[in-house]
């Protein structure tokens, strides 16, 4: 899925994001504001994973959303 679509609909997808990454606070999700790089950095920090792993998770997240957006 094109990340631009996700970024544009970020407010509607905040709940999906919270479900995917339950350790993220609402403030952290707001800080990401749909920006893929910011989200990856926040996931890395909160979950203690490498950048590649955060990017992989985000890619899977985007694929699951393609039917919903």
PDB file of N, CA and C in Angstrom:
ATOM      1  N   UNK A   1       0.834  -1.185   0.000  1.00  0.00           N
ATOM      2  CA  UNK A   1       0.000   0.000   0.000  1.00  0.00           C
ATOM      3  C   UNK A   1       0.875   1.243   0.000  1.00  0.00           C
ATOM      4  N   UNK A   2       0.422   2.240  -0.686  1.00  0.00           N
ATOM      5  CA  UNK A   2       1.127   3.510  -0.751  1.00  0.00           C
ATOM      6  C   UNK A   2       1.044   4.204   0.604  1.00  0.00           C
ATOM      7  N   UNK A   3       2.201   4.510   1.177  1.00  0.00           N
ATOM      8  CA  UNK A   3       2.227   5.115   2.510  1.00  0.00           C
ATOM      9  C   UNK A   3       1.583   6.495   2.512  1.00  0.00           C
ATOM     10  N   UNK A   4       1.562   7.186   1.407  1.00  0.00           N
ATOM     11  CA  UNK A   4       0.920   8.508   1.337  1.00  0.00           C
ATOM     12  C   UNK A   4      -0.555   8.423   1.706  1.00  0.00           C
ATOM     13  N   UNK A   5      -1.204   7.341   1.330  1.00  0.00           N
ATOM     14  CA  UNK A   5      -2.614   7.146   1.668  1.00  0.00           C
ATOM     15  C   UNK A   5      -2.762   6.991   3.181  1.00  0.00           C
ATOM     16  N   UNK A   6      -1.880   6.188   3.765  1.00  0.00           N
ATOM     17  CA  UNK A   6      -1.912   5.990   5.219  1.00  0.00           C
ATOM     18  C   UNK A   6      -1.670   7.317   5.924  1.00  0.00           C
ATOM     19  N   UNK A   7      -0.674   8.051   5.477  1.00  0.00           N
ATOM     20  CA  UNK A   7      -0.356   9.341   6.091  1.00  0.00           C
ATOM     21  C   UNK A   7      -1.555  10.283   6.014  1.00  0.00           C
ATOM     22  N   UNK A   8      -2.239  10.293   4.881  1.00  0.00           N
ATOM     23  CA  UNK A   8      -3.392  11.161   4.704  1.00  0.00           C
ATOM     24  C   UNK A   8      -4.577  10.784   5.579  1.00  0.00           C
ATOM     25  N   UNK A   9      -4.658   9.513   5.942  1.00  0.00           N
ATOM     26  CA  UNK A   9      -5.778   9.033   6.755  1.00  0.00           C
ATOM     27  C   UNK A   9      -5.331   8.662   8.167  1.00  0.00           C
ATOM     28  N   UNK A  10      -4.249   9.260   8.609  1.00  0.00           N
ATOM     29  CA  UNK A  10      -3.646   8.889   9.887  1.00  0.00           C
ATOM     30  C   UNK A  10      -4.619   8.976  11.059  1.00  0.00           C
ATOM     31  N   UNK A  11      -5.413  10.031  11.096  1.00  0.00           N
ATOM     32  CA  UNK A  11      -6.340  10.176  12.227  1.00  0.00           C
ATOM     33  C   UNK A  11      -7.318   9.011  12.300  1.00  0.00           C
ATOM     34  N   UNK A  12      -7.769   8.531  11.155  1.00  0.00           N
ATOM     35  CA  UNK A  12      -8.695   7.400  11.141  1.00  0.00           C
ATOM     36  C   UNK A  12      -7.991   6.093  11.492  1.00  0.00           C
ATOM     37  N   UNK A  13      -6.680   6.037  11.283  1.00  0.00           N
ATOM     38  CA  UNK A  13      -5.931   4.798  11.480  1.00  0.00           C
ATOM     39  C   UNK A  13      -5.210   4.730  12.826  1.00  0.00           C
ATOM     40  N   UNK A  14      -5.409   5.733  13.649  1.00  0.00           N
ATOM     41  CA  UNK A  14      -4.720   5.732  14.944  1.00  0.00           C
ATOM     42  C   UNK A  14      -5.093   4.515  15.785  1.00  0.00           C
ATOM     43  N   UNK A  15      -6.327   4.113  15.744  1.00  0.00           N
ATOM     44  CA  UNK A  15      -6.763   2.945  16.505  1.00  0.00           C
ATOM     45  C   UNK A  15      -6.090   1.670  16.018  1.00  0.00           C
ATOM     46  N   UNK A  16      -5.978   1.538  14.707  1.00  0.00           N
ATOM     47  CA  UNK A  16      -5.290   0.387  14.122  1.00  0.00           C
ATOM     48  C   UNK A  16      -3.829   0.367  14.559  1.00  0.00           C
ATOM     49  N   UNK A  17      -3.233   1.547  14.596  1.00  0.00           N
ATOM     50  CA  UNK A  17      -1.835   1.661  15.002  1.00  0.00           C
ATOM     51  C   UNK A  17      -1.682   1.256  16.462  1.00  0.00           C
ATOM     52  N   UNK A  18      -2.598   1.700  17.305  1.00  0.00           N
ATOM     53  CA  UNK A  18      -2.557   1.359  18.731  1.00  0.00           C
ATOM     54  C   UNK A  18      -2.731  -0.148  18.925  1.00  0.00           C
ATOM     55  N   UNK A  19      -3.574  -0.767  18.104  1.00  0.00           N
ATOM     56  CA  UNK A  19      -3.775  -2.209  18.192  1.00  0.00           C
ATOM     57  C   UNK A  19      -2.497  -2.954  17.788  1.00  0.00           C
ATOM     58  N   UNK A  20      -1.863  -2.489  16.733  1.00  0.00           N
ATOM     59  CA  UNK A  20      -0.638  -3.130  16.232  1.00  0.00           C
ATOM     60  C   UNK A  20       0.511  -2.990  17.226  1.00  0.00           C
ATOM     61  N   UNK A  21       0.711  -1.795  17.746  1.00  0.00           N
ATOM     62  CA  UNK A  21       1.823  -1.521  18.649  1.00  0.00           C
ATOM     63  C   UNK A  21       1.264  -0.989  19.966  1.00  0.00           C
ATOM     64  N   UNK A  22       0.796  -1.880  20.781  1.00  0.00           N
ATOM     65  CA  UNK A  22       0.111  -1.536  22.023  1.00  0.00           C
ATOM     66  C   UNK A  22       0.939  -0.776  23.038  1.00  0.00           C
ATOM     67  N   UNK A  23       2.259  -0.859  22.925  1.00  0.00           N
ATOM     68  CA  UNK A  23       3.115  -0.134  23.870  1.00  0.00           C
ATOM     69  C   UNK A  23       3.209   1.355  23.546  1.00  0.00           C
ATOM     70  N   UNK A  24       2.794   1.741  22.340  1.00  0.00           N
ATOM     71  CA  UNK A  24       2.878   3.151  21.958  1.00  0.00           C
ATOM     72  C   UNK A  24       1.774   3.934  22.646  1.00  0.00           C
ATOM     73  N   UNK A  25       2.140   5.093  23.135  1.00  0.00           N
ATOM     74  CA  UNK A  25       1.147   5.962  23.757  1.00  0.00           C
ATOM     75  C   UNK A  25       0.418   6.747  22.666  1.00  0.00           C
ATOM     76  N   UNK A  26      -0.698   7.318  23.053  1.00  0.00           N
ATOM     77  CA  UNK A  26      -1.436   8.155  22.102  1.00  0.00           C
ATOM     78  C   UNK A  26      -0.575   9.339  21.667  1.00  0.00           C
ATOM     79  N   UNK A  27       0.194   9.893  22.589  1.00  0.00           N
ATOM     80  CA  UNK A  27       1.083  11.003  22.245  1.00  0.00           C
ATOM     81  C   UNK A  27       2.134  10.585  21.214  1.00  0.00           C
ATOM     82  N   UNK A  28       2.684   9.389  21.375  1.00  0.00           N
ATOM     83  CA  UNK A  28       3.682   8.916  20.417  1.00  0.00           C
ATOM     84  C   UNK A  28       3.059   8.706  19.036  1.00  0.00           C
ATOM     85  N   UNK A  29       1.858   8.185  19.017  1.00  0.00           N
ATOM     86  CA  UNK A  29       1.167   7.991  17.740  1.00  0.00           C
ATOM     87  C   UNK A  29       0.880   9.348  17.099  1.00  0.00           C
ATOM     88  N   UNK A  30       0.482  10.322  17.918  1.00  0.00           N
ATOM     89  CA  UNK A  30       0.268  11.677  17.402  1.00  0.00           C
ATOM     90  C   UNK A  30       1.561  12.278  16.879  1.00  0.00           C
ATOM     91  N   UNK A  31       2.672  12.038  17.581  1.00  0.00           N
ATOM     92  CA  UNK A  31       3.977  12.563  17.147  1.00  0.00           C
ATOM     93  C   UNK A  31       4.367  12.010  15.782  1.00  0.00           C
ATOM     94  N   UNK A  32       4.074  10.736  15.566  1.00  0.00           N
ATOM     95  CA  UNK A  32       4.407  10.126  14.270  1.00  0.00           C
ATOM     96  C   UNK A  32       3.628  10.794  13.146  1.00  0.00           C
ATOM     97  N   UNK A  33       2.387  11.157  13.420  1.00  0.00           N
ATOM     98  CA  UNK A  33       1.537  11.893  12.469  1.00  0.00           C
ATOM     99  C   UNK A  33       1.539  11.271  11.083  1.00  0.00           C
ATOM    100  N   UNK A  34       1.647   9.943  11.018  1.00  0.00           N
ATOM    101  CA  UNK A  34       1.622   9.276   9.730  1.00  0.00           C
ATOM    102  C   UNK A  34       2.961   9.238   9.018  1.00  0.00           C
ATOM    103  N   UNK A  35       3.973   9.877   9.590  1.00  0.00           N
ATOM    104  CA  UNK A  35       5.295   9.883   8.976  1.00  0.00           C
ATOM    105  C   UNK A  35       5.964   8.541   9.243  1.00  0.00           C
ATOM    106  N   UNK A  36       6.235   7.809   8.182  1.00  0.00           N
ATOM    107  CA  UNK A  36       6.770   6.449   8.305  1.00  0.00           C
ATOM    108  C   UNK A  36       8.098   6.421   9.054  1.00  0.00           C
ATOM    109  N   UNK A  37       8.990   7.353   8.761  1.00  0.00           N
ATOM    110  CA  UNK A  37      10.296   7.377   9.414  1.00  0.00           C
ATOM    111  C   UNK A  37      10.172   7.676  10.909  1.00  0.00           C
ATOM    112  N   UNK A  38       9.308   8.616  11.257  1.00  0.00           N
ATOM    113  CA  UNK A  38       9.095   8.917  12.670  1.00  0.00           C
ATOM    114  C   UNK A  38       8.505   7.715  13.393  1.00  0.00           C
ATOM    115  N   UNK A  39       7.531   7.064  12.765  1.00  0.00           N
ATOM    116  CA  UNK A  39       6.921   5.891  13.364  1.00  0.00           C
ATOM    117  C   UNK A  39       7.964   4.805  13.582  1.00  0.00           C
ATOM    118  N   UNK A  40       8.828   4.588  12.603  1.00  0.00           N
ATOM    119  CA  UNK A  40       9.881   3.576  12.733  1.00  0.00           C
ATOM    120  C   UNK A  40      10.798   3.899  13.913  1.00  0.00           C
ATOM    121  N   UNK A  41      11.158   5.165  14.055  1.00  0.00           N
ATOM    122  CA  UNK A  41      12.021   5.571  15.167  1.00  0.00           C
ATOM    123  C   UNK A  41      11.356   5.342  16.522  1.00  0.00           C
ATOM    124  N   UNK A  42      10.081   5.649  16.601  1.00  0.00           N
ATOM    125  CA  UNK A  42       9.349   5.463  17.853  1.00  0.00           C
ATOM    126  C   UNK A  42       9.224   3.970  18.176  1.00  0.00           C
ATOM    127  N   UNK A  43       8.957   3.159  17.176  1.00  0.00           N
ATOM    128  CA  UNK A  43       8.869   1.707  17.378  1.00  0.00           C
ATOM    129  C   UNK A  43      10.224   1.158  17.832  1.00  0.00           C
ATOM    130  N   UNK A  44      11.282   1.604  17.199  1.00  0.00           N
ATOM    131  CA  UNK A  44      12.622   1.168  17.583  1.00  0.00           C
ATOM    132  C   UNK A  44      12.885   1.469  19.061  1.00  0.00           C
ATOM    133  N   UNK A  45      12.573   2.680  19.442  1.00  0.00           N
ATOM    134  CA  UNK A  45      12.839   3.113  20.815  1.00  0.00           C
ATOM    135  C   UNK A  45      11.976   2.357  21.822  1.00  0.00           C
ATOM    136  N   UNK A  46      10.693   2.262  21.557  1.00  0.00           N
ATOM    137  CA  UNK A  46       9.757   1.667  22.506  1.00  0.00           C
ATOM    138  C   UNK A  46       9.931   0.155  22.619  1.00  0.00           C
ATOM    139  N   UNK A  47      10.193  -0.500  21.481  1.00  0.00           N
ATOM    140  CA  UNK A  47      10.282  -1.963  21.469  1.00  0.00           C
ATOM    141  C   UNK A  47      11.714  -2.495  21.479  1.00  0.00           C
ATOM    142  N   UNK A  48      12.693  -1.614  21.333  1.00  0.00           N
ATOM    143  CA  UNK A  48      14.085  -2.044  21.346  1.00  0.00           C
ATOM    144  C   UNK A  48      14.461  -2.930  20.169  1.00  0.00           C
ATOM    145  N   UNK A  49      13.925  -2.599  18.993  1.00  0.00           N
ATOM    146  CA  UNK A  49      14.232  -3.376  17.792  1.00  0.00           C
ATOM    147  C   UNK A  49      15.088  -2.538  16.844  1.00  0.00           C
ATOM    148  N   UNK A  50      15.739  -3.227  15.916  1.00  0.00           N
ATOM    149  CA  UNK A  50      16.558  -2.558  14.913  1.00  0.00           C
ATOM    150  C   UNK A  50      15.663  -1.862  13.887  1.00  0.00           C
ATOM    151  N   UNK A  51      16.256  -0.949  13.155  1.00  0.00           N
ATOM    152  CA  UNK A  51      15.515  -0.201  12.140  1.00  0.00           C
ATOM    153  C   UNK A  51      14.887  -1.137  11.108  1.00  0.00           C
ATOM    154  N   UNK A  52      15.636  -2.149  10.690  1.00  0.00           N
ATOM    155  CA  UNK A  52      15.115  -3.095   9.695  1.00  0.00           C
ATOM    156  C   UNK A  52      13.861  -3.800  10.207  1.00  0.00           C
ATOM    157  N   UNK A  53      13.868  -4.176  11.475  1.00  0.00           N
ATOM    158  CA  UNK A  53      12.707  -4.854  12.053  1.00  0.00           C
ATOM    159  C   UNK A  53      11.516  -3.906  12.140  1.00  0.00           C
ATOM    160  N   UNK A  54      11.750  -2.679  12.548  1.00  0.00           N
ATOM    161  CA  UNK A  54      10.668  -1.690  12.620  1.00  0.00           C
ATOM    162  C   UNK A  54      10.074  -1.469  11.228  1.00  0.00           C
ATOM    163  N   UNK A  55      10.925  -1.356  10.218  1.00  0.00           N
ATOM    164  CA  UNK A  55      10.459  -1.166   8.844  1.00  0.00           C
ATOM    165  C   UNK A  55       9.662  -2.381   8.358  1.00  0.00           C
ATOM    166  N   UNK A  56      10.105  -3.576   8.729  1.00  0.00           N
ATOM    167  CA  UNK A  56       9.385  -4.783   8.339  1.00  0.00           C
ATOM    168  C   UNK A  56       7.984  -4.790   8.939  1.00  0.00           C
ATOM    169  N   UNK A  57       7.903  -4.447  10.223  1.00  0.00           N
ATOM    170  CA  UNK A  57       6.603  -4.404  10.889  1.00  0.00           C
ATOM    171  C   UNK A  57       5.686  -3.370  10.252  1.00  0.00           C
ATOM    172  N   UNK A  58       6.228  -2.231   9.914  1.00  0.00           N
ATOM    173  CA  UNK A  58       5.434  -1.176   9.287  1.00  0.00           C
ATOM    174  C   UNK A  58       4.947  -1.628   7.911  1.00  0.00           C
ATOM    175  N   UNK A  59       5.797  -2.317   7.173  1.00  0.00           N
ATOM    176  CA  UNK A  59       5.405  -2.836   5.862  1.00  0.00           C
ATOM    177  C   UNK A  59       4.253  -3.830   5.971  1.00  0.00           C
ATOM    178  N   UNK A  60       4.321  -4.720   6.949  1.00  0.00           N
ATOM    179  CA  UNK A  60       3.239  -5.677   7.168  1.00  0.00           C
ATOM    180  C   UNK A  60       1.951  -4.968   7.584  1.00  0.00           C
ATOM    181  N   UNK A  61       2.094  -3.959   8.408  1.00  0.00           N
ATOM    182  CA  UNK A  61       0.958  -3.153   8.851  1.00  0.00           C
ATOM    183  C   UNK A  61       0.277  -2.515   7.634  1.00  0.00           C
ATOM    184  N   UNK A  62       1.063  -1.924   6.764  1.00  0.00           N
ATOM    185  CA  UNK A  62       0.529  -1.263   5.570  1.00  0.00           C
ATOM    186  C   UNK A  62      -0.174  -2.264   4.660  1.00  0.00           C
ATOM    187  N   UNK A  63       0.377  -3.455   4.526  1.00  0.00           N
ATOM    188  CA  UNK A  63      -0.253  -4.479   3.690  1.00  0.00           C
ATOM    189  C   UNK A  63      -1.608  -4.899   4.245  1.00  0.00           C
ATOM    190  N   UNK A  64      -1.704  -5.045   5.558  1.00  0.00           N
ATOM    191  CA  UNK A  64      -2.983  -5.424   6.171  1.00  0.00           C
ATOM    192  C   UNK A  64      -4.029  -4.340   5.989  1.00  0.00           C
ATOM    193  N   UNK A  65      -3.591  -3.094   5.927  1.00  0.00           N
ATOM    194  CA  UNK A  65      -4.539  -1.985   5.808  1.00  0.00           C
ATOM    195  C   UNK A  65      -5.060  -1.784   4.392  1.00  0.00           C
ATOM    196  N   UNK A  66      -4.421  -2.363   3.410  1.00  0.00           N
ATOM    197  CA  UNK A  66      -4.791  -2.064   2.025  1.00  0.00           C
ATOM    198  C   UNK A  66      -6.264  -2.382   1.719  1.00  0.00           C
ATOM    199  N   UNK A  67      -6.837  -3.338   2.412  1.00  0.00           N
ATOM    200  CA  UNK A  67      -8.244  -3.658   2.184  1.00  0.00           C
ATOM    201  C   UNK A  67      -9.180  -2.715   2.925  1.00  0.00           C
ATOM    202  N   UNK A  68      -8.662  -1.982   3.882  1.00  0.00           N
ATOM    203  CA  UNK A  68      -9.500  -1.120   4.733  1.00  0.00           C
ATOM    204  C   UNK A  68      -9.499   0.339   4.320  1.00  0.00           C
ATOM    205  N   UNK A  69      -8.518   0.726   3.536  1.00  0.00           N
ATOM    206  CA  UNK A  69      -8.422   2.139   3.158  1.00  0.00           C
ATOM    207  C   UNK A  69      -8.775   2.361   1.727  1.00  0.00           C
TER     208      UNK A  69
END
